[in-house]
Coordinates of C-alpha atoms (C1' of nucleotides) in Angstrom, one line a residue:
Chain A
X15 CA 49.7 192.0 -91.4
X16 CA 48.3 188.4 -90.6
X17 CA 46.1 186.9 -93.0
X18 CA 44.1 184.2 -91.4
X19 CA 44.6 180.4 -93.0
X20 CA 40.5 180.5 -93.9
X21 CA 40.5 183.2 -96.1
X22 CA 43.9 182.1 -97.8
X23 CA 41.9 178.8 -98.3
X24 CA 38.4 179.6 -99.3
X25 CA 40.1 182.6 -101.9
X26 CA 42.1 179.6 -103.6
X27 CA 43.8 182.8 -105.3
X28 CA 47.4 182.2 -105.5
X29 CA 50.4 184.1 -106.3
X30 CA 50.8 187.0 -103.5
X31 CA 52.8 187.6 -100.4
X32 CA 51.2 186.9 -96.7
X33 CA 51.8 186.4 -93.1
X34 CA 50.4 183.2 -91.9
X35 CA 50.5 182.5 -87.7
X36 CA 49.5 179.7 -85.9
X37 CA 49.9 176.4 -84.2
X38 CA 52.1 173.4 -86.1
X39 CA 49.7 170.3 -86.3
X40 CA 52.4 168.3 -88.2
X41 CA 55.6 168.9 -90.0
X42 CA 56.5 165.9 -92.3
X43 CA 60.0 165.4 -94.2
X44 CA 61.4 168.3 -92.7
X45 CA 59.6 170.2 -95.6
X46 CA 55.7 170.4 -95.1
X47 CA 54.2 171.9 -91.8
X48 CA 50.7 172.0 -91.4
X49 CA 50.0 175.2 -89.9
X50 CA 46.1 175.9 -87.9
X51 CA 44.9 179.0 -86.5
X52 CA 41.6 177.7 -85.4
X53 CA 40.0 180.0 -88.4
X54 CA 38.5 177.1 -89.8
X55 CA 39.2 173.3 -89.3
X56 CA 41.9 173.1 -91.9
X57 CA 45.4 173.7 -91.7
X58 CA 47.4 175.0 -94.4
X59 CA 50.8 173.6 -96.0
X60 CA 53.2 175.6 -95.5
X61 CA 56.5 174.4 -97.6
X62 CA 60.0 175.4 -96.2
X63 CA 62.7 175.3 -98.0
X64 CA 65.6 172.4 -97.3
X65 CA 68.3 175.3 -97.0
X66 CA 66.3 176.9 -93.7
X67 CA 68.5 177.3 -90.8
X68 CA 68.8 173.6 -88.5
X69 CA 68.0 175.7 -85.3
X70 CA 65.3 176.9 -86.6
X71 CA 63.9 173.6 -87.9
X72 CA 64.7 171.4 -84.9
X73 CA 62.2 174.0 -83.1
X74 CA 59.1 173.5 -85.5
X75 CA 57.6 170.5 -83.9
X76 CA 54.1 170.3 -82.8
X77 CA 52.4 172.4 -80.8
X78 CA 54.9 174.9 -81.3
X79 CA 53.1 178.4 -82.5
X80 CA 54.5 180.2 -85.6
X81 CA 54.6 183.4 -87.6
X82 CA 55.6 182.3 -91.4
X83 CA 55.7 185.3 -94.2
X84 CA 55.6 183.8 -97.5
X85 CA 54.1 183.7 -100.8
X86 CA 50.8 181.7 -101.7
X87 CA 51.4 179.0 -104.4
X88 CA 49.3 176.7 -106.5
X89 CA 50.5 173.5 -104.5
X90 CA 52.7 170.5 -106.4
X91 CA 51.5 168.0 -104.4
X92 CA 47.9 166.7 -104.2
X93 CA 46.3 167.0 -101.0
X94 CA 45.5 170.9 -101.2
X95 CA 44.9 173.5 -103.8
X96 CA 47.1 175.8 -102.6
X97 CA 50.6 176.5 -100.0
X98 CA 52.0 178.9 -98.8
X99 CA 56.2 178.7 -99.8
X100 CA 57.7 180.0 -96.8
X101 CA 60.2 182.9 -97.1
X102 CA 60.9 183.5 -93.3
X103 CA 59.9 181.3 -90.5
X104 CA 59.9 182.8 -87.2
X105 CA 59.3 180.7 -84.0
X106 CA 57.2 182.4 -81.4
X107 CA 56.5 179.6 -78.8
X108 CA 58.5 176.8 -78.7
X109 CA 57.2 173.5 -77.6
X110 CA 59.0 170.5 -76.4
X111 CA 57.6 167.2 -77.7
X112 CA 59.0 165.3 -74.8
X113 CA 56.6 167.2 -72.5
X114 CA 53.5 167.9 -74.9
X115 CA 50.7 166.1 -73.7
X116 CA 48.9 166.2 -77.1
X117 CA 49.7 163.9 -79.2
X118 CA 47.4 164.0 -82.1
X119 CA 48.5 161.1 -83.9
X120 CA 47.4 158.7 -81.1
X121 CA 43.9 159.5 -81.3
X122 CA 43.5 160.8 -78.3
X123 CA 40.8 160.0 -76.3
X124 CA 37.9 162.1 -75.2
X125 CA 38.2 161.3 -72.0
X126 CA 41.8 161.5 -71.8
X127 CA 41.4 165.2 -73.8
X128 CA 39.0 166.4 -71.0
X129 CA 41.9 165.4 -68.2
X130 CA 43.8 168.6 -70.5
X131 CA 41.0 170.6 -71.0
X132 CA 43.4 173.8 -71.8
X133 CA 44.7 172.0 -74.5
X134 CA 42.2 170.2 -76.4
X135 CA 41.2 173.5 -78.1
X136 CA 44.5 172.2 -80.6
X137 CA 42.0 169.0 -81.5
X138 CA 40.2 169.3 -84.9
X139 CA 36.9 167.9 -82.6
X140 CA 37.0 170.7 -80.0
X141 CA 38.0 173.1 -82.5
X142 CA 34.8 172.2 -84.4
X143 CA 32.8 171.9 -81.5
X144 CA 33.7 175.6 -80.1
X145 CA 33.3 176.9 -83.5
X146 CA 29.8 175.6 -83.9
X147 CA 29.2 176.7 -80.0
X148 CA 29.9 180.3 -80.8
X149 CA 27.9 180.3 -84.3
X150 CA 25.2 178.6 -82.2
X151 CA 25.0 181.6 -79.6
X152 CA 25.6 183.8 -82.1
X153 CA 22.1 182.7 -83.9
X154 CA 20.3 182.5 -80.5
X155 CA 20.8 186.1 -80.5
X156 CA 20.3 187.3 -84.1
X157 CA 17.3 185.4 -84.1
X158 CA 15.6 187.2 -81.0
X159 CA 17.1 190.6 -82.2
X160 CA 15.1 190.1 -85.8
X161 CA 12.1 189.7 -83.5
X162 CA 12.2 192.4 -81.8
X163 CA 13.3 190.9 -78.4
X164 CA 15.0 192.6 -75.5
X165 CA 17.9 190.9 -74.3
X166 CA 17.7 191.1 -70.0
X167 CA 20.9 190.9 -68.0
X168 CA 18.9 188.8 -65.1
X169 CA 21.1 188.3 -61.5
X170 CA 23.9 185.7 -61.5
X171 CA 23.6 186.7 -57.2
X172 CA 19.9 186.1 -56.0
X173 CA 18.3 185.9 -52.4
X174 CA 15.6 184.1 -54.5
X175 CA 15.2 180.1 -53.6
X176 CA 11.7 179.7 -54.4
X177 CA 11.7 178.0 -57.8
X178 CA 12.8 175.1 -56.4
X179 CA 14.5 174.1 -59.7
X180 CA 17.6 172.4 -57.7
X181 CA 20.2 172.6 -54.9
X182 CA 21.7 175.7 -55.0
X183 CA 25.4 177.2 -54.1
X184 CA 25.5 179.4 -51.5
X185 CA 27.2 183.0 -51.8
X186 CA 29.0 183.9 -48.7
X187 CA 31.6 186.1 -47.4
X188 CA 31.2 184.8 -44.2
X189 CA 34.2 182.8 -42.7
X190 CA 33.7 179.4 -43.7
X191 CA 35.4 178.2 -40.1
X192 CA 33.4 180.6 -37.5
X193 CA 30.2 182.5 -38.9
X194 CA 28.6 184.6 -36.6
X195 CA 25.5 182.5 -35.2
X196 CA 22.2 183.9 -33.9
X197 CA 20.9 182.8 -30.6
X198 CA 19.1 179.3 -31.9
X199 CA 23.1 178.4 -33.6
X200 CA 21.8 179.0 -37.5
X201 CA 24.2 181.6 -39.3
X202 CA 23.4 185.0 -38.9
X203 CA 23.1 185.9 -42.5
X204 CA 22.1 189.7 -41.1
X205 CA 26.4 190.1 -41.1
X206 CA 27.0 188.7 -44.5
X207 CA 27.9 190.5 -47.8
X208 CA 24.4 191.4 -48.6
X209 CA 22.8 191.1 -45.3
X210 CA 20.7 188.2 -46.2
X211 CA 21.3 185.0 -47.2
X212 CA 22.2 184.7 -51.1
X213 CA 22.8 182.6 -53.9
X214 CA 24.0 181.5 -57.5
X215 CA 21.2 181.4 -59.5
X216 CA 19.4 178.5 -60.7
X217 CA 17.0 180.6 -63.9
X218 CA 16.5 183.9 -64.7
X219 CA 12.8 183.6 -65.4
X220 CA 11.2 185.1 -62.5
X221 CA 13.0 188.3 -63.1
X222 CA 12.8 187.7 -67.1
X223 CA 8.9 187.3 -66.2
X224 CA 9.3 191.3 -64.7
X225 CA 10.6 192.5 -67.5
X226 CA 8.3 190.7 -69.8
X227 CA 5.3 192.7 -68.7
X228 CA 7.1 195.9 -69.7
X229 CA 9.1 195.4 -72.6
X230 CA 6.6 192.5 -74.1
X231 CA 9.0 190.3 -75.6
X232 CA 12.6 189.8 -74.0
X233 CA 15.1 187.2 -73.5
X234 CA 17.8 185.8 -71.0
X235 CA 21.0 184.1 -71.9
X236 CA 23.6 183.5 -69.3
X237 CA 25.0 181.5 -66.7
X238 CA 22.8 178.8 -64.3
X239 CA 24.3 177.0 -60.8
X240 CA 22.6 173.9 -59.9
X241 CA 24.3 172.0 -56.7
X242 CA 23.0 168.9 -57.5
X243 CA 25.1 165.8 -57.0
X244 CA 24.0 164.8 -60.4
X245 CA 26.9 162.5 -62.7
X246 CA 25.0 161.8 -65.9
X247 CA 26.5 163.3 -69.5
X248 CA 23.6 165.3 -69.5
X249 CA 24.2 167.4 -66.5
X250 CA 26.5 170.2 -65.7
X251 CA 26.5 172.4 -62.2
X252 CA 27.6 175.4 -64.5
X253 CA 25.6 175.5 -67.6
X254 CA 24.0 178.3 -70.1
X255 CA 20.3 178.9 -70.3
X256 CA 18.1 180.6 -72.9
X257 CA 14.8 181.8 -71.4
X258 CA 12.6 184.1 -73.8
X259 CA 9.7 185.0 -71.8
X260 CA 7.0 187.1 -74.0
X261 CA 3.7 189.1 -72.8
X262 CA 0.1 187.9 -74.6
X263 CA 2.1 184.0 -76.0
X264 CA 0.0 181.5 -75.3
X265 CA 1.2 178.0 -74.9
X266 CA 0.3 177.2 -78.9
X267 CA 2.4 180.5 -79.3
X268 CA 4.9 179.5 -76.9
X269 CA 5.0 176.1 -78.7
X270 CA 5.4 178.0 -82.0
X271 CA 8.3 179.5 -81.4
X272 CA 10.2 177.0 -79.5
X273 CA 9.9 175.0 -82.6
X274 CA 10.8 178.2 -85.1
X275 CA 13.7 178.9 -82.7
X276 CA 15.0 175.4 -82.7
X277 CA 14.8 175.1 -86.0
X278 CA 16.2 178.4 -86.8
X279 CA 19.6 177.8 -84.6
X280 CA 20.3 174.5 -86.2
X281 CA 19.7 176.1 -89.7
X282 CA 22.2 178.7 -89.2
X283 CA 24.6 176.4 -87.8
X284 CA 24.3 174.4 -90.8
X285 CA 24.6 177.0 -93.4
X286 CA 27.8 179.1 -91.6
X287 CA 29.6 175.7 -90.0
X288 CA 29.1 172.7 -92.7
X289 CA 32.6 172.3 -93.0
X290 CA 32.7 171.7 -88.8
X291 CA 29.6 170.0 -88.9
X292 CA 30.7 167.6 -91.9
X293 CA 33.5 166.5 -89.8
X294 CA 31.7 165.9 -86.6
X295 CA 29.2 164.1 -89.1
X296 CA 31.9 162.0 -89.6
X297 CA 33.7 161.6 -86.9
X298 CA 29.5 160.4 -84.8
X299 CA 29.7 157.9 -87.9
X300 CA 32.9 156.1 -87.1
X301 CA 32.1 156.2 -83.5
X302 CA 29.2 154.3 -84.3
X303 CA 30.8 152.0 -86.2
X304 CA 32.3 150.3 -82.7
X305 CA 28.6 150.0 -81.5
X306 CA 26.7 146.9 -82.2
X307 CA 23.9 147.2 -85.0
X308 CA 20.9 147.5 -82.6
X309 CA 22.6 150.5 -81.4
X310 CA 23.3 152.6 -83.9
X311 CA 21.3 155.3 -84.8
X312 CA 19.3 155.5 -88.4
X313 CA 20.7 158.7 -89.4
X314 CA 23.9 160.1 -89.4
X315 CA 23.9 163.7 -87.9
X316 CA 24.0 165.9 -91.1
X317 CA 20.5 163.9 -92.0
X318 CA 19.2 164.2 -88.7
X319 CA 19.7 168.3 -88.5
X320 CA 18.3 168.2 -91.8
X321 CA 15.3 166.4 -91.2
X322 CA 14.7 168.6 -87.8
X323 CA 14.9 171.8 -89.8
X324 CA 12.5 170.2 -92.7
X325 CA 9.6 168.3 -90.5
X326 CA 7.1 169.5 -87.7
X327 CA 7.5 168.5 -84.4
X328 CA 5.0 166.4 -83.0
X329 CA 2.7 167.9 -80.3
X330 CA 1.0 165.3 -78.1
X331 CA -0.8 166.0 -74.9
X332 CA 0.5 164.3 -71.7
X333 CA -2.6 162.1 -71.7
X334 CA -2.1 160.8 -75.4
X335 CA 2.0 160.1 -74.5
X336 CA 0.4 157.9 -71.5
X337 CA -2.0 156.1 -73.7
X338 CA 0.6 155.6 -76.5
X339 CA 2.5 154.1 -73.7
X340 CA 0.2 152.2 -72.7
X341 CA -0.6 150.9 -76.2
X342 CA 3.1 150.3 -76.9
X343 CA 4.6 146.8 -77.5
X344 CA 7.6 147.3 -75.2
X345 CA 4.7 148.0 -72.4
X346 CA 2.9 144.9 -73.0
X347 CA 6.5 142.9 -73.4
X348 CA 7.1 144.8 -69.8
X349 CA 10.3 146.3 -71.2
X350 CA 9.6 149.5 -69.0
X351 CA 11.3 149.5 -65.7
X352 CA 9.0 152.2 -64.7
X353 CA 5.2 152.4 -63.7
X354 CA 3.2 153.8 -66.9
X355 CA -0.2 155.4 -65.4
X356 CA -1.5 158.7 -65.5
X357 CA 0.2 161.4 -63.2
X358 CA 3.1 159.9 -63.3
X359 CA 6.3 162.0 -64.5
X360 CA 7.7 160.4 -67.7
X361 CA 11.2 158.8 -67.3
X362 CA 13.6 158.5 -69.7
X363 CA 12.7 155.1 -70.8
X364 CA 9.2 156.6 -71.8
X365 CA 10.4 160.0 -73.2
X366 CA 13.2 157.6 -75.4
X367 CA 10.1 155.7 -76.5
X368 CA 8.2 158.4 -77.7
X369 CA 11.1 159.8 -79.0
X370 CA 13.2 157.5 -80.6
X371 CA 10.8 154.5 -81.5
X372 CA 7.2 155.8 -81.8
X373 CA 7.7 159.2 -83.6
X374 CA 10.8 159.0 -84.7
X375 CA 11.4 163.3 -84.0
X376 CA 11.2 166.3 -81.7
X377 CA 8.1 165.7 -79.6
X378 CA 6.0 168.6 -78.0
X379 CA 4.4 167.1 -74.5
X380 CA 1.9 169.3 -73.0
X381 CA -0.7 169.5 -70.6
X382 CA 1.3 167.7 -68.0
X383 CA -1.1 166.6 -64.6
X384 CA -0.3 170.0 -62.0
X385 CA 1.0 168.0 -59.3
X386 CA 4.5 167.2 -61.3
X387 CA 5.0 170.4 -62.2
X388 CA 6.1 173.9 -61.1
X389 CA 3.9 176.4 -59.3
X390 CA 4.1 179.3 -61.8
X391 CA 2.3 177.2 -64.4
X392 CA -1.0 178.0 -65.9
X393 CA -3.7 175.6 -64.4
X394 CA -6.1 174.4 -67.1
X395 CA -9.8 174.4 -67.2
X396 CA -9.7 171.2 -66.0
X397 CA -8.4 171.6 -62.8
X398 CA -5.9 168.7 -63.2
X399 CA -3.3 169.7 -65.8
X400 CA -1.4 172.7 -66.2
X401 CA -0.6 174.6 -69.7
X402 CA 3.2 172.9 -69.8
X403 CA 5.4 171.8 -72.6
X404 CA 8.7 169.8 -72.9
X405 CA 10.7 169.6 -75.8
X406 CA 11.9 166.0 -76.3
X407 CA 14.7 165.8 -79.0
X408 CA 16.6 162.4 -79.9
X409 CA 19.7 161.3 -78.2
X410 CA 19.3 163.7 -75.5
X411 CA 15.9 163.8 -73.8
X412 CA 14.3 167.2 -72.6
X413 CA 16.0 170.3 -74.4
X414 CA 13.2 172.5 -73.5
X415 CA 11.0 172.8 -70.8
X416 CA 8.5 175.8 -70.9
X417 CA 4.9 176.9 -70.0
X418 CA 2.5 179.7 -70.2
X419 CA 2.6 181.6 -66.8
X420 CA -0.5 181.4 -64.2
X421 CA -1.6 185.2 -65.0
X422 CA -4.4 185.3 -62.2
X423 CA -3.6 186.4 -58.7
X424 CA -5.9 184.2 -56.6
X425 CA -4.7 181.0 -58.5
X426 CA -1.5 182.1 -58.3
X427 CA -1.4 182.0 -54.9
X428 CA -3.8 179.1 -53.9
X429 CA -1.0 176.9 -55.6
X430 CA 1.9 178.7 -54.0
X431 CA -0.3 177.8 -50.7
X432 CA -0.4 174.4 -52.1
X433 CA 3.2 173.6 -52.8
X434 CA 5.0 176.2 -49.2
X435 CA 6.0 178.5 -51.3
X436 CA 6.1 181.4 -49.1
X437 CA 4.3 184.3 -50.6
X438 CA 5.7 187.4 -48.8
X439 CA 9.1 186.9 -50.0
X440 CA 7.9 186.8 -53.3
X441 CA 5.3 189.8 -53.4
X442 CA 7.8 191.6 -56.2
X443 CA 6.8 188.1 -58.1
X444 CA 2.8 188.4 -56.9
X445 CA 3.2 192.4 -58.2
X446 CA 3.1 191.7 -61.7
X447 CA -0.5 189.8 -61.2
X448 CA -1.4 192.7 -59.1
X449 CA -0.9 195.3 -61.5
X450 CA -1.7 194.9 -64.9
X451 CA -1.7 191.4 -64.9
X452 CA -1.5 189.6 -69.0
X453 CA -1.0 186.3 -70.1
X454 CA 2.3 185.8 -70.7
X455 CA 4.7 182.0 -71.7
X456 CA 8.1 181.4 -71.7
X457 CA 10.6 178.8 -71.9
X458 CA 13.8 177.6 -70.9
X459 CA 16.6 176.0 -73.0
X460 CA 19.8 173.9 -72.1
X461 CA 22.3 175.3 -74.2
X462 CA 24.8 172.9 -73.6
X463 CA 22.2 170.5 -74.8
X464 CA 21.6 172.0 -78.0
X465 CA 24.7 172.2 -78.8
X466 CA 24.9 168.6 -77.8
X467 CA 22.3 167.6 -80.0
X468 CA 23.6 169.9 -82.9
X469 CA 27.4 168.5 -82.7
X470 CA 26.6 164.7 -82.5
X471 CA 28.5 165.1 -79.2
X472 CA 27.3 162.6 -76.8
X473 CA 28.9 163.9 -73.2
X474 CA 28.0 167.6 -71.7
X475 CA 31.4 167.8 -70.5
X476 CA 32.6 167.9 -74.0
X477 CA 30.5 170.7 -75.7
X478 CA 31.5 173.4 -73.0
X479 CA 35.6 175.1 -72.6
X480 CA 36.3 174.4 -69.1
X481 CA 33.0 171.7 -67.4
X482 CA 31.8 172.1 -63.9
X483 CA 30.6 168.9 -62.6
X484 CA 30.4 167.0 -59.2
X485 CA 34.3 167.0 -57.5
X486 CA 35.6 168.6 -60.8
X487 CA 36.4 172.0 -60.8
X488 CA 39.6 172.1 -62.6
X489 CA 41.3 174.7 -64.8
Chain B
rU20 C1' 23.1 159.2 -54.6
rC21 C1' 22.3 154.0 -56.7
rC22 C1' 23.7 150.0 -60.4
rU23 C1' 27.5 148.4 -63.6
rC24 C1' 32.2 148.3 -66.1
rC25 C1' 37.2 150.0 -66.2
rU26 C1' 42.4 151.7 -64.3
rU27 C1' 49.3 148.2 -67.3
rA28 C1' 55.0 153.1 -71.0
rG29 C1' 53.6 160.0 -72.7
rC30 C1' 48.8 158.0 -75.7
rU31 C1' 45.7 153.7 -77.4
rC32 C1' 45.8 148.9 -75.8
rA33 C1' 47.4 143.2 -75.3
rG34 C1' 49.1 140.3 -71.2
rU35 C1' 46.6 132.7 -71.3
rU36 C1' 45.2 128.1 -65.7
rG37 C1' 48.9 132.9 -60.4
rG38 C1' 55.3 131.2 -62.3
rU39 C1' 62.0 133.7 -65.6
rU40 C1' 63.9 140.1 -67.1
rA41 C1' 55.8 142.8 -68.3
rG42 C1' 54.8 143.4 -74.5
rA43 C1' 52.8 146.0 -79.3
rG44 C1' 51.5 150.2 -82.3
rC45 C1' 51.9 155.3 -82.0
rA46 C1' 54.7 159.3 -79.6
rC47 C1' 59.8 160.8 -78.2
rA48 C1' 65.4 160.8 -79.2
rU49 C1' 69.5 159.8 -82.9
rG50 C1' 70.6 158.9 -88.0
rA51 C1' 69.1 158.2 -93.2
rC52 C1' 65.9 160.0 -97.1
rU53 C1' 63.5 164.3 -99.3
rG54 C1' 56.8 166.8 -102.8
rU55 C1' 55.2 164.8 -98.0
rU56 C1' 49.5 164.2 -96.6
rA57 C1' 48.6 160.0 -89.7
rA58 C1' 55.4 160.6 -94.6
rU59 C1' 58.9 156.4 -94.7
rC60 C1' 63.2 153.3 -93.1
rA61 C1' 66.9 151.9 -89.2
rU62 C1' 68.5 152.2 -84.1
rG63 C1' 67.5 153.6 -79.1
rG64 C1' 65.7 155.2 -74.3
rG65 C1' 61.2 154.8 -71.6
rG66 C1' 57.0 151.0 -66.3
rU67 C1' 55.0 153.1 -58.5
rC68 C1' 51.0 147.3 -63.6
rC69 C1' 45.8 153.5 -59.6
rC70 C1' 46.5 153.1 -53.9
rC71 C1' 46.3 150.2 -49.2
rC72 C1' 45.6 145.5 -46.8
rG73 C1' 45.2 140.3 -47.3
rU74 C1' 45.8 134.9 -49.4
rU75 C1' 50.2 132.4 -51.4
rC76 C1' 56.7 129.6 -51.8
rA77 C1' 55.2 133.2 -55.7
rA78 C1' 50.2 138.4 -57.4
rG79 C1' 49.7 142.9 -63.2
rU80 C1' 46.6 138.2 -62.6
rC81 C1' 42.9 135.9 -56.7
rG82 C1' 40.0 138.3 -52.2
rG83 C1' 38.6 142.9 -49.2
rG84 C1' 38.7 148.2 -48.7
rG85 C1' 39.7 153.1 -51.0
rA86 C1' 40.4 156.7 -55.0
rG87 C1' 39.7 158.3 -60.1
rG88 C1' 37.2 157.6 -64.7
rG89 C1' 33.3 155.6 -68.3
rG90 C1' 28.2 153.9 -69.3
rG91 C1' 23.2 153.6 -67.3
rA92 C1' 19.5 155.4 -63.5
rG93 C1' 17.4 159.3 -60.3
rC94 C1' 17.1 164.9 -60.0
rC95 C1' 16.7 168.3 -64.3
rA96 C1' 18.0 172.1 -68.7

RNA sequence: UCCUCCUUAGCUCAGUUGGUUAGAGCACAUGACUGUUAAUCAUGGGGUCCCCCGUUCAAGUCGGGGAGGGGGAGCCA
């Protein structure tokens, strides 16, 4: 029976018989291969003797994936605690070294990794990255299960458009050459799959929304399309999204536990991944090193994570960000490339600000003026600002976006009046005010981002397996 | 989509004012050595200088166009 290579290393018991199997990382003086099955970020020594059979050495080189029964051993030499003395070394996939593309002893660079995106699993950095990915998911839902939450299965196929949230990808089974056309030469949709026009979708909060005002607190987390032509490191076309959605939240309670799930996520990260996340730590901090001074950041990651688990985030209205703007030394130096006035959206170069220079941590922004924002958003007393929050986190900008939900019919649909939303296609939407209406808040999550933030990664395309971005579909 | 930078060996990169046969480290192969930790030592093979067009006696190097990639911006999560 296979043992795997973490619990052979964290047991640092020694003196009993095992089957290790995995992938050779290096094999040094024809003696000492260091064998990784992904368990954990360490590979194990395993020690052959220098009477094992020449065919069978000539094929352990790296990459090649093997079985090895042995005996675990106090090691003699001093880079490990313990080795596993090989008895029988079995090769189960060879792999030439004249045709492996992975070389890890040339450093390999990220971008070069992402050109061999099936194989840069073999890298201690993706291999860290993927395991704090999972454990990262894995808390997402553990922490909504301890709270009672309902996780909803939302549609990955919808004929609803009317968020508006992005470009979308159509789903067709139509032939792409000749569709049928009706009279005026648009597509007949009537003769496709589901006799309407349908696509991928771009959030699963309407629908969560439905399901919130039965089953009171639920939770989406699944796959999101967005067709936009955007190429930034903070954009994917194919990305995961975490929408809780909860009946009677407020925004303060929606605000509340954005902030306790953030904070929970990263905590658990940190106490079941510290060995990954030590490495990444590391691995941010000599990456920085190549930066000039003014660039680098204050804290290395471990500190930040810590600090975001141990401090509030700051909640600031819209208005106050604007005025702190305003007040700011890099406004009155004109460092801002953008307008700073009220109703504008915030750009990066503000959210950064507030961010990175003023605060120094997570931001809250609420009350955001109703003309920048989505329909579905709680208008204030006011009449000018709607009941909105973003999450700003360092490095990476908005993580959440979220609101609590316009409850009351008539608004409801003054504002999709407003903005052309059209309201018949969306009377299953307009039902939920109709009949037994509540207030109800929600948010959504980028989980790629998170996972950004939590890895020190600094590209999207490198904190998900197989990225879907503009003209790259490969794999 | 816009701005900007980059593209030279399998990888990471050097290549001077345009001028012999384009280099290094690593990887790989062969051999030596054998308690190594990115093992070491010796020897060796390996190039569409991203593509196309142009300038020139002569282009990796200069100009124009294209493709791919990075960074930034917009859109957003």
């Amino acid at each position: 029976m296979r043992t795997k290579i973490k619990d052979i290393l964290l047991s640092e018991k020694t003196d009993y018989a095992v089957n290790i199997k995995g992938w050779v990382r290096s094999f040094r003086n024809n003696q000492f291969i260091a064998l990784n099955d992904g368990s954990c970020m360490a590979s194990i020594q395993a020690v052959i003797g220098l009477d094992t059979d020449e065919a069978i050495v000539k094929k352990i080189t790296n990459g090649a994936c093997l079985s090895i029964d042995g005996v675990v051993k106090a090691s003699l030499g001093k880079g490990q605690k313990v080795e596993v003395v090989a008895e029988k070394v079995t090769i189960l996939g060879e792999c030439d070294p004249e045709q492996f593309p992975l070389q890890l002893k040339n450093r390999p660079s990220l971008e070069y990794l992402r050109e061999i995106a099936h194989l840069r699993f073999r890298t201690n950095t993706f291999g860290a990255v993927f395991r704090v990915r999972h454990t990262l998911a894995y808390a997402i839902h553990k922490f909504f299960n301890d709270r009672g939450f309902v996780y909803l299965h939302t549609p990955i196929i919808t004929a609803s458009d009317a968020e508006g949230a992005g470009e979308m990808f159509r789903v067709s089974t139509l032939p792409a050459d000749n569709p049928p056309k009706n009279e005026d030469g648009s597509i007949n949709y009537t003769e496709d799959f589901f006799g309407r026009c349908t696509n991928l979708t771009v959030s699963g909060q309407l629908e969560a929304e439905l399901g919130a005002m039965a089953l009171s607190d639920v939770y989406t987390f699944g796959p999101t399309f967005r067709a936009e032509n955007s190429n930034t490191a903070r954009h994917l076309a194919e990305f995961w999204m975490i929408e809780p959605e909860v009946a009677f939240n407020d925004i303060v309670d929606n605000m509340n536990l954005a902030e306790d799930f953030i904070k929970y996520v990263i905590k658990y990260a940190m106490d079941n991944n510290r060995e990954d996340l030590e490495f990444l730590s590391q691995r941010l901090a000599e990456e920085e090193k190549q930066k000039p001074m003014n660039e680098r950041s204050e804290m290395g990651l471990m500190e930040k994570l810590e600090f975001v688990v141990n401090n509030s985030f700051e909640r600031i209205t819209y208005t106050d960000a604007i005025n702190i703007l305003l007040d700011s030394p890099a406004y009155k130096k004109k460092k801002f490339q953008y307008e700073v006035k009220w109703g504008i959206d915030l750009q990066s170069e503000h959210e950064r600000y507030l961010v990175e220079k003023h605060f120094k941590k997570p931001v809250i922004v609420t009350g955001y003026p109703k003309d920048i924002k989505a329909f579905y958003m709680r208008m204030n007393d006011d009449g000018k600002t709607v009941a909105a929050m973003d999450i700003l986190a360092p490095g990476i900008g908005e993580i959440v976006g979220g609101s609590q939900r316009e409850e009351r019919l008539d608004m409801l649909t003054r504002r999709m009046e407003e903005m052309h939303i059209p309201t018949e296609e969306m009377y299953w939407y307009l039902d939920t005010r109709r009949f037994g209406a509540c207030p109800h808040a929600g948010f959504g999550l980028g989980f790629e981002r998170l996972v950004l933030f939590v890895s020190g990664m600094t590209n999207i395309r490198d904190v998900i397996p197989f990225p879907r971005t503009p003209k790259n579909a490969e794999f």
